[in-house]
mmCIF file of C-alpha atoms in Angstrom:
data_model
loop_
_atom_site.group_PDB
_atom_site.id
_atom_site.type_symbol
_atom_site.label_atom_id
_atom_site.label_comp_id
_atom_site.label_asym_id
_atom_site.label_seq_id
_atom_site.Cartn_x
_atom_site.Cartn_y
_atom_site.Cartn_z
ATOM 1 C CA UNK U 519 175.441 35.814 90.539
ATOM 2 C CA UNK U 520 176.956 38.955 89.808
ATOM 3 C CA UNK U 521 174.692 39.914 86.787
ATOM 4 C CA UNK U 522 172.176 40.374 89.762
ATOM 5 C CA UNK U 523 173.441 43.495 90.095
ATOM 6 C CA UNK U 524 173.294 45.404 87.624
ATOM 7 C CA UNK U 525 169.349 44.880 87.320
ATOM 8 C CA UNK U 526 166.703 47.142 88.978
ATOM 9 C CA UNK U 527 164.825 45.719 92.725
ATOM 10 C CA UNK U 528 161.784 44.957 90.514
ATOM 11 C CA UNK U 529 164.022 43.793 88.338
ATOM 12 C CA UNK U 530 165.130 41.590 90.922
ATOM 13 C CA UNK U 531 162.311 40.615 92.646
ATOM 14 C CA UNK U 532 161.360 39.390 89.230
ATOM 15 C CA UNK U 533 163.924 37.259 88.399
ATOM 16 C CA UNK U 534 164.347 36.163 92.005
ATOM 17 C CA UNK U 535 160.790 35.757 92.195
ATOM 18 C CA UNK U 536 159.580 32.091 94.350
ATOM 19 C CA UNK U 537 157.662 28.879 92.400
ATOM 20 C CA UNK U 538 154.208 29.117 91.234
ATOM 21 C CA UNK U 539 152.529 31.105 88.933
ATOM 22 C CA UNK U 540 154.190 34.654 87.806
ATOM 23 C CA UNK U 541 152.802 37.698 86.540
ATOM 24 C CA UNK U 542 155.203 40.520 85.457
ATOM 25 C CA UNK U 543 153.456 42.765 83.792
ATOM 26 C CA UNK U 544 155.621 45.667 82.450
ATOM 27 C CA UNK U 545 156.757 48.778 81.199
ATOM 28 C CA UNK U 546 157.800 50.636 77.936
ATOM 29 C CA UNK U 547 161.639 49.839 78.461
ATOM 30 C CA UNK U 548 161.775 48.447 81.121
ATOM 31 C CA UNK U 549 163.613 45.518 81.438
ATOM 32 C CA UNK U 550 160.881 42.878 79.262
ATOM 33 C CA UNK U 551 163.719 40.897 77.602
ATOM 34 C CA UNK U 552 166.348 40.920 80.512
ATOM 35 C CA UNK U 553 163.922 40.122 83.265
ATOM 36 C CA UNK U 554 162.763 36.531 81.051
ATOM 37 C CA UNK U 555 166.625 35.650 79.893
ATOM 38 C CA UNK U 556 167.601 37.040 83.455
ATOM 39 C CA UNK U 557 165.617 34.356 85.354
ATOM 40 C CA UNK U 558 166.038 30.965 82.537
ATOM 41 C CA UNK U 559 169.762 31.648 84.052
ATOM 42 C CA UNK U 560 168.948 32.195 87.531
ATOM 43 C CA UNK U 561 166.342 28.687 87.457
ATOM 44 C CA UNK U 562 169.807 26.902 85.725
ATOM 45 C CA UNK U 563 173.082 28.415 87.638
ATOM 46 C CA UNK U 564 171.272 28.913 91.081
ATOM 47 C CA UNK U 565 168.617 26.885 91.564
ATOM 48 C CA UNK U 566 169.830 24.196 89.382
ATOM 49 C CA UNK U 567 166.831 23.541 87.730
ATOM 50 C CA UNK U 568 168.038 21.193 84.582
ATOM 51 C CA UNK U 569 168.022 23.741 80.961
ATOM 52 C CA UNK U 570 166.473 19.460 79.656
ATOM 53 C CA UNK U 571 162.779 21.428 81.411
ATOM 54 C CA UNK U 572 162.345 24.069 80.882
ATOM 55 C CA UNK U 573 160.347 25.220 78.068
ATOM 56 C CA UNK U 574 160.775 29.596 76.643
ATOM 57 C CA UNK U 575 159.433 31.035 74.064
ATOM 58 C CA UNK U 576 158.249 34.507 72.344
ATOM 59 C CA UNK U 577 156.950 35.787 68.596
ATOM 60 C CA UNK U 578 160.328 36.192 65.868
ATOM 61 C CA UNK U 579 163.135 33.864 65.760
ATOM 62 C CA UNK U 580 164.871 37.219 66.036
ATOM 63 C CA UNK U 581 163.834 37.689 69.855
ATOM 64 C CA UNK U 582 164.532 33.671 70.555
ATOM 65 C CA UNK U 583 168.445 33.885 69.137
ATOM 66 C CA UNK U 584 168.575 36.885 71.720
ATOM 67 C CA UNK U 585 167.100 35.529 74.658
ATOM 68 C CA UNK U 586 169.552 31.786 73.808
ATOM 69 C CA UNK U 587 172.517 33.939 73.317
ATOM 70 C CA UNK U 588 171.954 36.227 76.524
ATOM 71 C CA UNK U 589 171.123 32.820 78.007
ATOM 72 C CA UNK U 590 174.413 30.700 77.017
ATOM 73 C CA UNK U 591 176.641 34.498 76.820
ATOM 74 C CA UNK U 592 175.523 34.778 81.216
ATOM 75 C CA UNK U 593 175.629 30.437 81.922
ATOM 76 C CA UNK U 594 178.156 30.167 79.288
ATOM 77 C CA UNK U 595 177.083 27.893 77.226
ATOM 78 C CA UNK U 596 175.710 25.139 79.949
ATOM 79 C CA UNK U 597 172.178 25.446 78.033
ATOM 80 C CA UNK U 598 172.535 21.956 76.507
ATOM 81 C CA UNK U 599 168.227 20.632 76.013
ATOM 82 C CA UNK U 600 166.896 24.464 76.927
ATOM 83 C CA UNK U 601 163.529 24.435 74.612
ATOM 84 C CA UNK U 602 163.712 27.720 73.010
ATOM 85 C CA UNK U 603 161.763 28.834 70.127
ATOM 86 C CA UNK U 604 158.984 31.225 68.703
ATOM 87 C CA UNK U 605 155.419 29.555 69.807
ATOM 88 C CA UNK U 606 155.854 28.423 66.376
ATOM 89 C CA UNK U 607 158.355 26.531 66.147
ATOM 90 C CA UNK U 608 157.798 24.857 69.139
ATOM 91 C CA UNK U 609 154.446 23.319 68.435
ATOM 92 C CA UNK U 610 156.698 22.215 64.902
ATOM 93 C CA UNK U 611 158.499 20.329 67.937
ATOM 94 C CA UNK U 612 156.218 18.278 69.482
ATOM 95 C CA UNK U 613 153.405 17.684 66.478
ATOM 96 C CA UNK U 614 156.141 16.239 64.693
ATOM 97 C CA UNK U 615 157.535 13.533 68.231
ATOM 98 C CA UNK U 616 153.411 13.270 67.991
ATOM 99 C CA UNK U 617 152.621 12.896 64.760
ATOM 100 C CA UNK U 618 150.541 8.746 65.427
ATOM 101 C CA UNK U 619 147.561 11.251 67.407
ATOM 102 C CA UNK U 620 146.976 12.842 64.484
ATOM 103 C CA UNK U 621 145.667 12.524 61.422
ATOM 104 C CA UNK U 622 149.032 13.610 58.786
ATOM 105 C CA UNK U 623 152.070 12.613 59.557
ATOM 106 C CA UNK U 624 155.999 13.711 61.547
ATOM 107 C CA UNK U 625 156.676 14.570 57.781
ATOM 108 C CA UNK U 626 154.256 16.933 57.069
ATOM 109 C CA UNK U 627 155.361 20.576 55.696
ATOM 110 C CA UNK U 628 154.194 24.520 56.684
ATOM 111 C CA UNK U 629 152.719 26.325 53.931
ATOM 112 C CA UNK U 630 153.976 29.858 53.211
ATOM 113 C CA UNK U 631 151.367 32.713 53.224
ATOM 114 C CA UNK U 632 151.160 31.976 48.908
ATOM 115 C CA UNK U 633 150.141 28.155 49.417
ATOM 116 C CA UNK U 634 147.205 28.745 51.815
ATOM 117 C CA UNK U 635 145.723 31.529 49.408
ATOM 118 C CA UNK U 636 146.398 29.369 46.614
ATOM 119 C CA UNK U 637 144.112 26.608 48.868
ATOM 120 C CA UNK U 638 142.033 29.220 49.920
ATOM 121 C CA UNK U 639 141.688 30.339 45.949
ATOM 122 C CA UNK U 640 141.115 26.440 45.019
ATOM 123 C CA UNK U 641 138.215 26.128 47.279
ATOM 124 C CA UNK U 642 135.818 28.694 46.680
ATOM 125 C CA UNK U 643 136.316 27.962 42.982
ATOM 126 C CA UNK U 644 135.928 23.643 43.493
ATOM 127 C CA UNK U 645 132.320 25.009 46.150
ATOM 128 C CA UNK U 646 131.036 27.688 42.788
ATOM 129 C CA UNK U 647 131.655 31.081 45.154
ATOM 130 C CA UNK U 648 132.580 34.282 42.923
ATOM 131 C CA UNK U 649 136.233 34.808 43.655
ATOM 132 C CA UNK U 650 135.246 39.031 43.372
ATOM 133 C CA UNK U 651 132.664 38.586 46.621
ATOM 134 C CA UNK U 652 134.726 35.999 48.483
ATOM 135 C CA UNK U 653 138.117 37.372 48.492
ATOM 136 C CA UNK U 654 140.608 35.547 49.504
ATOM 137 C CA UNK U 655 142.548 36.852 51.596
ATOM 138 C CA UNK U 656 139.752 37.908 53.428
ATOM 139 C CA UNK U 657 138.676 35.198 53.176
ATOM 140 C CA UNK U 658 141.744 32.895 54.286
ATOM 141 C CA UNK U 659 142.303 36.176 57.648
ATOM 142 C CA UNK U 660 138.658 34.696 58.664
ATOM 143 C CA UNK U 661 139.646 31.696 58.912
ATOM 144 C CA UNK U 662 143.107 32.641 60.828
ATOM 145 C CA UNK U 663 141.117 34.042 63.250
ATOM 146 C CA UNK U 664 138.455 31.348 63.476
ATOM 147 C CA UNK U 665 141.690 28.788 64.006
ATOM 148 C CA UNK U 666 143.657 31.121 66.776
ATOM 149 C CA UNK U 667 140.082 30.634 68.560
ATOM 150 C CA UNK U 668 140.359 26.959 68.235
ATOM 151 C CA UNK U 669 137.103 27.298 66.661
ATOM 152 C CA UNK U 670 137.040 24.449 63.967
ATOM 153 C CA UNK U 671 134.861 24.199 60.608
ATOM 154 C CA UNK U 672 132.396 22.031 61.997
ATOM 155 C CA UNK U 673 131.205 24.777 65.045
ATOM 156 C CA UNK U 674 132.601 27.111 63.848
ATOM 157 C CA UNK U 675 129.425 30.673 63.568
ATOM 158 C CA UNK U 676 126.983 30.896 61.880
ATOM 159 C CA UNK U 677 125.099 34.286 61.519
ATOM 160 C CA UNK U 678 124.301 34.903 57.286
ATOM 161 C CA UNK U 679 124.696 33.096 54.084
ATOM 162 C CA UNK U 680 128.151 34.214 53.793
ATOM 163 C CA UNK U 681 129.087 33.160 57.248
ATOM 164 C CA UNK U 682 127.832 29.173 55.705
ATOM 165 C CA UNK U 683 129.781 29.820 52.768
ATOM 166 C CA UNK U 684 133.132 30.608 54.709
ATOM 167 C CA UNK U 685 131.968 27.222 57.057
ATOM 168 C CA UNK U 686 131.904 25.664 53.570
ATOM 169 C CA UNK U 687 135.469 26.871 52.137
ATOM 170 C CA UNK U 688 137.298 27.030 55.029
ATOM 171 C CA UNK U 689 135.799 23.331 56.053
ATOM 172 C CA UNK U 690 137.576 22.456 51.729
ATOM 173 C CA UNK U 691 140.626 24.241 52.912
ATOM 174 C CA UNK U 692 141.118 22.018 55.837
ATOM 175 C CA UNK U 693 140.468 19.269 53.350
ATOM 176 C CA UNK U 694 142.280 20.136 50.888
ATOM 177 C CA UNK U 695 145.924 20.214 53.303
ATOM 178 C CA UNK U 696 145.537 16.905 55.389
ATOM 179 C CA UNK U 697 144.650 15.605 52.237
ATOM 180 C CA UNK U 698 148.629 17.693 51.039
ATOM 181 C CA UNK U 699 150.374 16.179 54.560
ATOM 182 C CA UNK U 700 150.012 19.464 55.473
ATOM 183 C CA UNK U 701 149.307 22.325 57.817
ATOM 184 C CA UNK U 702 149.142 26.035 58.417
ATOM 185 C CA UNK U 703 151.318 28.405 60.762
ATOM 186 C CA UNK U 704 147.183 28.692 62.745
ATOM 187 C CA UNK U 705 147.711 24.981 62.375
ATOM 188 C CA UNK U 706 151.050 25.084 64.031
ATOM 189 C CA UNK U 707 148.703 26.145 67.512
ATOM 190 C CA UNK U 708 145.438 25.070 66.644
ATOM 191 C CA UNK U 709 146.819 20.581 66.658
ATOM 192 C CA UNK U 710 148.719 20.942 69.390
ATOM 193 C CA UNK U 711 145.757 22.673 71.703
ATOM 194 C CA UNK U 712 144.144 20.138 70.837
ATOM 195 C CA UNK U 713 146.290 16.995 71.112
ATOM 196 C CA UNK U 714 146.993 18.278 74.708
ATOM 197 C CA UNK U 715 143.329 18.963 75.208
ATOM 198 C CA UNK U 716 142.341 15.043 73.493
ATOM 199 C CA UNK U 717 145.482 13.320 74.871
ATOM 200 C CA UNK U 718 145.328 13.194 78.890
ATOM 201 C CA UNK U 719 148.555 11.155 78.037
ATOM 202 C CA UNK U 720 150.627 13.492 75.984
ATOM 203 C CA UNK U 721 149.674 16.857 77.825
ATOM 204 C CA UNK U 722 151.178 14.593 81.122
ATOM 205 C CA UNK U 723 154.139 13.962 79.771
ATOM 206 C CA UNK U 724 155.302 17.470 77.486
ATOM 207 C CA UNK U 725 153.453 18.955 81.628
ATOM 208 C CA UNK U 726 156.030 16.443 83.221
ATOM 209 C CA UNK U 727 159.068 17.455 81.063
ATOM 210 C CA UNK U 728 158.509 21.510 81.400
ATOM 211 C CA UNK U 729 159.116 22.045 85.061
ATOM 212 C CA UNK U 730 159.118 26.002 83.800
ATOM 213 C CA UNK U 731 156.965 27.296 80.976
ATOM 214 C CA UNK U 732 158.197 31.410 80.478
ATOM 215 C CA UNK U 733 156.643 33.867 78.119
ATOM 216 C CA UNK U 734 157.583 37.008 76.139
ATOM 217 C CA UNK U 735 155.502 39.456 75.410
ATOM 218 C CA UNK U 736 152.416 37.547 76.648
ATOM 219 C CA UNK U 737 150.342 40.341 75.595
ATOM 220 C CA UNK U 738 150.053 39.438 71.920
ATOM 221 C CA UNK U 739 149.118 35.505 72.899
ATOM 222 C CA UNK U 740 145.818 34.883 71.222
ATOM 223 C CA UNK U 741 143.216 31.607 72.441
ATOM 224 C CA UNK U 742 145.435 29.095 71.174
ATOM 225 C CA UNK U 743 148.519 30.210 72.932
ATOM 226 C CA UNK U 744 146.242 30.342 75.820
ATOM 227 C CA UNK U 745 145.109 27.305 75.244
ATOM 228 C CA UNK U 746 148.813 26.054 74.967
ATOM 229 C CA UNK U 747 150.367 27.397 77.917
ATOM 230 C CA UNK U 748 147.568 26.557 80.160
ATOM 231 C CA UNK U 749 147.784 22.258 79.249
ATOM 232 C CA UNK U 750 152.032 23.185 79.525
ATOM 233 C CA UNK U 751 152.552 24.231 82.637
ATOM 234 C CA UNK U 752 149.134 21.947 84.352
ATOM 235 C CA UNK U 753 151.924 19.478 85.959
ATOM 236 C CA UNK U 754 153.787 21.898 87.366
ATOM 237 C CA UNK U 755 151.861 25.589 87.818
ATOM 238 C CA UNK U 756 155.501 26.842 87.321
ATOM 239 C CA UNK U 757 154.040 29.724 84.529
ATOM 240 C CA UNK U 758 155.747 32.828 84.262
ATOM 241 C CA UNK U 759 155.211 35.965 82.422
ATOM 242 C CA UNK U 760 156.237 38.735 80.665
ATOM 243 C CA UNK U 761 153.775 41.565 78.898
ATOM 244 C CA UNK U 762 152.244 45.012 78.840
ATOM 245 C CA UNK U 763 148.656 44.802 77.805
ATOM 246 C CA UNK U 764 149.160 49.160 76.978
ATOM 247 C CA UNK U 765 151.051 47.495 74.032
ATOM 248 C CA UNK U 766 149.260 45.232 72.542
ATOM 249 C CA UNK U 767 149.827 45.591 69.328
ATOM 250 C CA UNK U 768 148.121 42.989 67.020
ATOM 251 C CA UNK U 769 144.447 42.687 67.507
ATOM 252 C CA UNK U 770 144.584 41.974 64.215
ATOM 253 C CA UNK U 771 145.904 38.935 63.932
ATOM 254 C CA UNK U 772 144.242 36.928 66.905
ATOM 255 C CA UNK U 773 145.923 39.220 70.029
ATOM 256 C CA UNK U 774 144.045 38.866 72.875
ATOM 257 C CA UNK U 775 145.111 41.981 75.868
ATOM 258 C CA UNK U 776 142.239 39.735 78.027
ATOM 259 C CA UNK U 777 144.373 36.433 78.472
ATOM 260 C CA UNK U 778 146.257 39.084 81.196
ATOM 261 C CA UNK U 779 142.899 39.237 82.781
ATOM 262 C CA UNK U 780 141.829 35.887 81.955
ATOM 263 C CA UNK U 781 145.455 34.666 83.629
ATOM 264 C CA UNK U 782 144.424 36.351 86.321
ATOM 265 C CA UNK U 783 141.497 34.627 86.920
ATOM 266 C CA UNK U 784 143.574 31.414 86.206
ATOM 267 C CA UNK U 785 146.257 31.312 88.036
ATOM 268 C CA UNK U 786 144.842 33.729 91.610
ATOM 269 C CA UNK U 787 147.562 32.896 93.411
ATOM 270 C CA UNK U 788 149.944 34.231 91.017
ATOM 271 C CA UNK U 789 152.938 36.966 92.069
ATOM 272 C CA UNK U 790 151.606 40.333 90.328
ATOM 273 C CA UNK U 791 155.253 42.748 89.789
ATOM 274 C CA UNK U 792 155.721 45.713 88.453
ATOM 275 C CA UNK U 793 158.492 46.691 85.620
ATOM 276 C CA UNK U 794 158.091 51.064 85.878
ATOM 277 C CA UNK U 795 161.888 52.510 85.334
ATOM 278 C CA UNK U 796 162.004 53.335 82.133
ATOM 279 C CA UNK U 797 165.522 53.158 80.001
ATOM 280 C CA UNK U 798 164.634 54.650 77.105
ATOM 281 C CA UNK U 799 162.675 57.745 77.676
ATOM 282 C CA UNK U 800 162.490 61.238 79.278
ATOM 283 C CA UNK U 801 160.363 61.582 82.334
ATOM 284 C CA UNK U 802 158.065 64.006 79.944
ATOM 285 C CA UNK U 803 157.193 61.692 77.705
ATOM 286 C CA UNK U 804 156.730 58.880 80.246
ATOM 287 C CA UNK U 805 153.874 61.517 81.353
ATOM 288 C CA UNK U 806 152.180 62.179 78.536
ATOM 289 C CA UNK U 807 151.993 58.798 77.782
ATOM 290 C CA UNK U 808 150.983 58.318 81.624
ATOM 291 C CA UNK U 809 148.120 60.721 81.058
ATOM 292 C CA UNK U 810 146.474 59.630 77.576
ATOM 293 C CA UNK U 811 146.947 55.616 78.999
ATOM 294 C CA UNK U 812 145.426 56.222 81.869
ATOM 295 C CA UNK U 813 142.338 56.532 80.611
ATOM 296 C CA UNK U 814 141.248 52.981 80.141
ATOM 297 C CA UNK U 815 139.728 51.642 83.058
ATOM 298 C CA UNK U 816 141.118 47.678 82.106
ATOM 299 C CA UNK U 817 144.563 48.171 83.441
ATOM 300 C CA UNK U 818 146.958 47.850 86.294
ATOM 301 C CA UNK U 819 148.094 51.562 86.797
ATOM 302 C CA UNK U 820 151.559 51.288 86.154
ATOM 303 C CA UNK U 821 153.936 54.457 87.782
ATOM 304 C CA UNK U 822 156.901 54.877 84.949
ATOM 305 C CA UNK U 823 159.499 56.945 86.138
ATOM 306 C CA UNK U 824 163.017 57.516 84.870
ATOM 307 C CA UNK U 825 166.793 58.659 85.770
ATOM 308 C CA UNK U 826 167.429 59.757 82.430
ATOM 309 C CA UNK U 827 166.086 63.626 83.490
ATOM 310 C CA UNK U 828 162.865 66.304 82.367
ATOM 311 C CA UNK U 829 163.186 66.090 79.856
ATOM 312 C CA UNK U 830 161.974 68.768 76.504
ATOM 313 C CA UNK U 831 157.970 69.645 77.087
ATOM 314 C CA UNK U 832 156.626 67.413 74.591
ATOM 315 C CA UNK U 833 155.495 68.948 71.774
ATOM 316 C CA UNK U 834 151.704 68.710 69.930
ATOM 317 C CA UNK U 835 152.323 68.516 66.172
#
């Protein structure tokens, strides 16, 4: 295909990698999304994989739209049936289809952030707890983190009185969500992960369907998302993830860069491909960035380079 000629050698290696698990460790400005979208196009256009058998997930609606636009552009629209979207959107579709296995019906509503905070406030008041001590936004953040780690109220770790109170708030919060036939954003991941874990028939249905699972910005996945991906790739074992632990900035919302290390442990036969050519910065900037990040021992070294020249020396201000 003509588009392969526009890729550098490392990008070509990633796009045309063989079957099985593939981990693409991509430096900043190295064309991560480009590689992922062209991998999808390669699977459909060159390997003859039906779009219906491909799942590609990313983190924002904007990124999903951009990926879909690029794939459609390369393949002249031959993408009908392709599952491409955010983690939350893909999970919502699965939950609506499989609602008979869940404690809510298929027409469930998704509470937004304001709705969630109001529900936490109500739970705190119902339990006669001090709302000045148990600040709703903070309690909600703790509940969100627990869900990202797949912890339900009954197995929430208890070390002190505050933990016990938060676990009670969490339990009441979940009861009210279900009473309203509602879920929050974290529930979309949580319930899908549990559904695939606890229902072998449902897990096999989706794992058989998705011959190829592709993930953008893999370093920003949390534990729930990682478990989800493992289940969805459990039949065909074709999982293609692109990410860079050096760019993981979403720890506050549950992202766990250690998922890259878990991937290497859980898929020991994975192909590991580095994307090291940067298209955004000068070499001076890359050299300084590498000098800083190379001090982190828990990472694979990447030798970033560019064809944009040495550029001006970096100034410390």
